[in-house]
């Protein structure tokens, strides 16, 4: 299975895509007015792919993105969300949940079965105030998320949720479907058991973490599965550097960066200094060199952050910078680099 060629071409079109997690108040709050203004600003700047999830602020991100896009011509942009979590209203729901602050008053319940996935998508459309989305990702169907319940939830997705999404695609109600995860192993496992159109992979093919390179990206190339690369800054360290200017500890993949990652990023920063290349520019441009990557979707919580991402994605980086990273073994020798062929 592959995405429709026209949809894939639109997914690949510049500039960057828009990751909606920050608009769910990830780690800190953003006002409704600022959030919707940011999405409108991104659209006016040429962004035509927006991704979000019910998980992000327990529906807050979906509401904000819908409010900002609802008046735009629906065929002018691509929109994706994720299924597998149902939101249930509860008056005593915690204000802060799962890393999101000031969430809407709901609690989450996992449901990867056919009925749950269909309801999850319908609920998302209600929050968007829109009649359709283009891509749907089964969200966080990995062992780290589910622990002892993983086997049953994966079976629910394989036997119920994914076939339901295949039917929705066949009916023309969505353009494609796949997984939205930050785990390489679950992608390979599911690809061995089911057909997918697309995978939203967060933080596993970056300057700091190329764990998707040996097996997953070649398999996706072989099968024509598009990769949307989320988390290009690995939750922070590739934007802030190994020693953030505010004196805080660097973050990597939603937690404090381990010493080996800090050491590696510090060494990459040294090469950045030698060639006068901003670290976040290299982080944004590195993944796009791999043919399996359809687009990169950094998050932003302000117009300033969004403008910085666009500017950094267009910084001219000399070939010698990339070749020096390879020579110093700071990137996988098999990773294709911008303007430089991979070593086989």
XYZ file of N, CA and C in Angstrom, residues 27 202-204 206-211 231-238 240-241 249-262 264-265:
108
model
N 3.981 21.031 28.431
C 4.908 21.581 29.428
C 4.520 22.966 29.940
N 8.381 9.839 15.724
C 8.892 10.970 16.504
C 10.268 10.641 17.075
N 11.251 11.464 16.714
C 12.534 11.465 17.393
C 13.428 10.270 17.204
N 13.220 9.459 16.184
C 14.070 8.277 16.008
C 14.890 8.297 14.721
N 17.135 11.409 13.836
C 17.574 12.779 14.077
C 19.098 12.803 14.142
N 19.652 13.991 14.274
C 21.102 14.099 14.463
C 21.570 13.350 15.700
N 20.712 13.231 16.699
C 21.114 12.607 17.956
C 20.716 11.146 18.063
N 19.792 10.681 17.232
C 19.249 9.324 17.357
C 18.883 8.809 15.969
N 19.669 7.900 15.444
C 19.403 7.330 14.123
C 18.995 5.863 14.208
N 18.273 5.510 15.270
C 17.909 4.115 15.489
C 16.946 3.574 14.438
N 9.343 15.466 16.049
C 10.368 15.581 17.081
C 11.783 15.716 16.559
N 12.034 16.561 15.540
C 13.389 16.642 14.989
C 14.414 17.194 15.975
N 13.939 17.832 17.048
C 14.859 18.350 18.074
C 14.967 17.410 19.272
N 14.370 16.210 19.169
C 14.399 15.244 20.279
C 13.950 15.876 21.598
N 12.834 16.579 21.556
C 12.231 17.209 22.744
C 13.037 18.359 23.305
N 14.097 18.785 22.619
C 14.779 19.981 23.109
C 16.256 20.070 22.866
N 17.005 18.991 23.072
C 18.460 19.108 23.101
C 19.040 19.577 21.774
N 18.401 19.242 20.658
C 18.924 19.672 19.365
C 18.492 21.099 19.016
N 18.259 23.463 21.954
C 18.942 24.227 23.010
C 20.427 23.971 23.076
N 20.871 22.823 22.556
C 22.248 22.403 22.721
C 22.435 21.627 24.022
N 18.751 21.825 32.557
C 19.259 20.573 32.002
C 18.621 20.330 30.630
N 19.374 19.790 29.673
C 18.794 19.529 28.356
C 17.830 18.348 28.390
N 16.796 18.438 27.565
C 15.813 17.359 27.446
C 16.057 16.549 26.185
N 15.779 15.255 26.289
C 15.906 14.337 25.161
C 14.768 13.338 25.253
N 13.931 13.287 24.197
C 12.824 12.334 24.154
C 11.984 12.358 25.429
N 11.524 13.555 25.797
C 10.564 13.787 26.880
C 11.130 13.617 28.285
N 12.424 13.467 28.417
C 13.033 13.367 29.730
C 14.399 14.024 29.727
N 15.063 14.019 30.878
C 16.405 14.589 30.942
C 17.352 13.785 30.061
N 18.198 14.477 29.327
C 19.105 13.819 28.391
C 20.141 12.988 29.143
N 20.360 11.729 28.734
C 21.395 10.914 29.370
C 22.786 11.420 29.002
N 23.785 11.113 29.829
C 25.141 11.642 29.593
C 25.694 11.346 28.199
N 25.455 10.157 27.654
C 26.006 9.833 26.330
C 25.425 10.739 25.248
N 24.149 11.057 25.359
C 23.519 11.950 24.380
C 24.064 13.364 24.544
N 24.204 13.816 25.786
C 24.770 15.151 26.025
C 26.172 15.239 25.424
N 27.443 13.453 22.959
C 27.388 13.409 21.500
C 26.934 14.745 20.919
N 25.906 15.329 21.518
C 25.411 16.606 21.009
C 26.458 17.702 21.210
